mmCIF file of C-alpha atoms in Angstrom:
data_model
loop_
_atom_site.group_PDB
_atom_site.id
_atom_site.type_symbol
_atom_site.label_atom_id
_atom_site.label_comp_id
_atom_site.label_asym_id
_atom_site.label_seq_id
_atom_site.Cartn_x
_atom_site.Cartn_y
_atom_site.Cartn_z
ATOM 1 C CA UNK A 6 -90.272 -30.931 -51.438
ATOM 2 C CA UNK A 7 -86.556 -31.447 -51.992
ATOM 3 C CA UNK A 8 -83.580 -29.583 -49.777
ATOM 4 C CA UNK A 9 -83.141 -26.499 -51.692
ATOM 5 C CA UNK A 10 -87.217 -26.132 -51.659
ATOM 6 C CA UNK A 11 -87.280 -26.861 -47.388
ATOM 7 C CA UNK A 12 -84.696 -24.409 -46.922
ATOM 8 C CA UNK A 13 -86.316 -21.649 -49.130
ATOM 9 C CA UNK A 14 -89.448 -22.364 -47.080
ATOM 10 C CA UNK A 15 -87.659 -21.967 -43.742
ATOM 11 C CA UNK A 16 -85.995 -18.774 -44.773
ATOM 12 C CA UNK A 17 -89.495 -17.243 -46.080
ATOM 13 C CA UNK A 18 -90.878 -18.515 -42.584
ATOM 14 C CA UNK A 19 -88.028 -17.056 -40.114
ATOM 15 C CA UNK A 20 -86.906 -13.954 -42.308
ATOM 16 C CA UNK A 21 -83.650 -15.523 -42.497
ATOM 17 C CA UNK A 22 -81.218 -15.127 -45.743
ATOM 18 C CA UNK A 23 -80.896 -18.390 -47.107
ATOM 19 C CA UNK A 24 -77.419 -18.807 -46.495
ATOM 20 C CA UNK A 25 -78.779 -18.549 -42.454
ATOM 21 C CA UNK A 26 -82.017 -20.866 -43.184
ATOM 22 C CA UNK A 27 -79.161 -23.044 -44.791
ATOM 23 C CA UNK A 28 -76.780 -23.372 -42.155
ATOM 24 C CA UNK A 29 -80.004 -23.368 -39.586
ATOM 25 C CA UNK A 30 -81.605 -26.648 -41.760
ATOM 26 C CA UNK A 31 -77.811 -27.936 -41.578
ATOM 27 C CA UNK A 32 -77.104 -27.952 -37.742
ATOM 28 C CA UNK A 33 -80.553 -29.021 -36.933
ATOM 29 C CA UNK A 34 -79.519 -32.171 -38.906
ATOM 30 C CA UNK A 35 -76.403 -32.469 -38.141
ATOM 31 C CA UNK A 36 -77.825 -32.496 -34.179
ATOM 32 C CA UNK A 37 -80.725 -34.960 -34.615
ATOM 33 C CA UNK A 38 -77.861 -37.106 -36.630
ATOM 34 C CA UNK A 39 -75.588 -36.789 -33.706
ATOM 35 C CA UNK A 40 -78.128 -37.585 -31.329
ATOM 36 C CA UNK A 41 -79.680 -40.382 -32.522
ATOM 37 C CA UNK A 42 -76.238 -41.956 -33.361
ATOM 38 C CA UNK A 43 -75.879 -42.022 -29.943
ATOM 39 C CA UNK A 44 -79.117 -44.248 -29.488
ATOM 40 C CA UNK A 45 -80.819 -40.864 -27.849
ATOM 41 C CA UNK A 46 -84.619 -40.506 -29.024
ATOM 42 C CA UNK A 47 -85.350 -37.160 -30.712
ATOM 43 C CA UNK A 48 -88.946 -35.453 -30.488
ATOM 44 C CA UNK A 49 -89.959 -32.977 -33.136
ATOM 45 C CA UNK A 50 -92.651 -31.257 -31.176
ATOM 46 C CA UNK A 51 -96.284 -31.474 -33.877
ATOM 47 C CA UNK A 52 -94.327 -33.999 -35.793
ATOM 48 C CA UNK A 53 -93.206 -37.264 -34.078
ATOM 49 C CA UNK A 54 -90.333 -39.274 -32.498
ATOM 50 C CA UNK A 55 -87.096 -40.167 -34.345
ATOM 51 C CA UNK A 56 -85.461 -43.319 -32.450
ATOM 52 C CA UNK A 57 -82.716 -45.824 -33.213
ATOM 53 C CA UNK A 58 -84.744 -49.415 -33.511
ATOM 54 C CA UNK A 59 -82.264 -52.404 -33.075
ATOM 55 C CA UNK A 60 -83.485 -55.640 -34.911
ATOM 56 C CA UNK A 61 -82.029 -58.630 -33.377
ATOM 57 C CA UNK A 62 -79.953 -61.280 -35.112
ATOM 58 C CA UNK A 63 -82.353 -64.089 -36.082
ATOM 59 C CA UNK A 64 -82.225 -67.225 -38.191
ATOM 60 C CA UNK A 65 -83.897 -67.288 -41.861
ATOM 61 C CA UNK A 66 -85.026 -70.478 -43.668
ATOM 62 C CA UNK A 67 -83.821 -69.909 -47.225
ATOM 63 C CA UNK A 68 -86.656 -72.503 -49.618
ATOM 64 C CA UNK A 69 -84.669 -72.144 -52.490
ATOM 65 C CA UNK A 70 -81.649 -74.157 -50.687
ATOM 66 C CA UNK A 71 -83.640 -75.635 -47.566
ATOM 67 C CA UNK A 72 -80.489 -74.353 -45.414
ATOM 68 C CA UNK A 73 -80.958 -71.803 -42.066
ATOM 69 C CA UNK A 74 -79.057 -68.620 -42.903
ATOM 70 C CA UNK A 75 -78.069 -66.096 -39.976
ATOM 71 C CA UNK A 76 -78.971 -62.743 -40.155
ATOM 72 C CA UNK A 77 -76.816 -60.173 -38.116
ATOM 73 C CA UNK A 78 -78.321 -57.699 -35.881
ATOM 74 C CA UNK A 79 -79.410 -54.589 -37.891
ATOM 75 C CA UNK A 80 -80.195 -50.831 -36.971
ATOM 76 C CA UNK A 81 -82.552 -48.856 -38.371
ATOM 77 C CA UNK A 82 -84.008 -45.449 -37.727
ATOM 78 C CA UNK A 83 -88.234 -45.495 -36.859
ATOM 79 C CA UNK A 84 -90.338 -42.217 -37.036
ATOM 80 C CA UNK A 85 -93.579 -42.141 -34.566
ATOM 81 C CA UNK A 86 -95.965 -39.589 -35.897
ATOM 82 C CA UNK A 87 -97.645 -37.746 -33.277
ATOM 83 C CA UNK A 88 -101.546 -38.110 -32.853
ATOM 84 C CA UNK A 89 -101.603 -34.525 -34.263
ATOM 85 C CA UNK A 90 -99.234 -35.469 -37.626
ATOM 86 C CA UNK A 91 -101.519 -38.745 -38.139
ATOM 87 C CA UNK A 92 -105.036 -36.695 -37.998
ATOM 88 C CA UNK A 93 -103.591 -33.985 -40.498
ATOM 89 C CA UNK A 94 -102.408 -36.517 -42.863
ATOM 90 C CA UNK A 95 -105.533 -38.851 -42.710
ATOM 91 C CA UNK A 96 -107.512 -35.655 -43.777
ATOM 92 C CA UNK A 97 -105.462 -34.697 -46.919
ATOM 93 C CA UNK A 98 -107.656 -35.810 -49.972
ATOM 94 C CA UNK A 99 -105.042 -37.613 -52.556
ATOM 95 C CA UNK A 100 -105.034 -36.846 -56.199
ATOM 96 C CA UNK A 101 -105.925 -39.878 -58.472
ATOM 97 C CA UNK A 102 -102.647 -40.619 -60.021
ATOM 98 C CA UNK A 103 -103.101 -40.538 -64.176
ATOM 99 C CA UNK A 104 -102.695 -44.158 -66.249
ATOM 100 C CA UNK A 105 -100.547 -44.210 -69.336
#
């Protein structure tokens, strides 16, 4: 499902117009953005938990040149699927894909 599809969706779901379901899908993104920005945690109630991770700087052992390299501290952004979100997706039967 791309943007244009989940907004479509949300306006067939709420009765909004699409410019609404639009600007709706666009705040609610712009928030969670915001929020977790700020290092906040955000819950999606029957989905999961969006949350800043921090990985901390660390050495790395490069073989190729058999020097230590330092890697800086990096941020990334982890999903936690609730119990719900993990039980619907183990029981969605996947589609073989076809072989050239």
């Amino acid at each position: 499902m791309n943007y244009q599809e989940f907004v479509k969706a949300i306006a067939q779901t709420t009765g909004l117009s699409l410019k609404e379901a639009e600007k709706l899908t666009a705040d609610m993104t712009g928030v969670i953005v915001d929020e977790i920005s700020q290092g906040n945690a955000v819950v999606l109630p029957d989905m999961g938990t969006l949350e800043l991770k921090v990985k901390a700087a660390r050495k790395m052992y490069s073989p190729n040149t058999k020097t230590y390299h330092e890697v800086p501290e990096s941020k990334t952004i982890a999903f936690k699927p609730t119990v719900e979100m993990k039980g619907k997706v183990k029981s969605v039967k996947t589609a073989k894909k076809k072989e050239a």
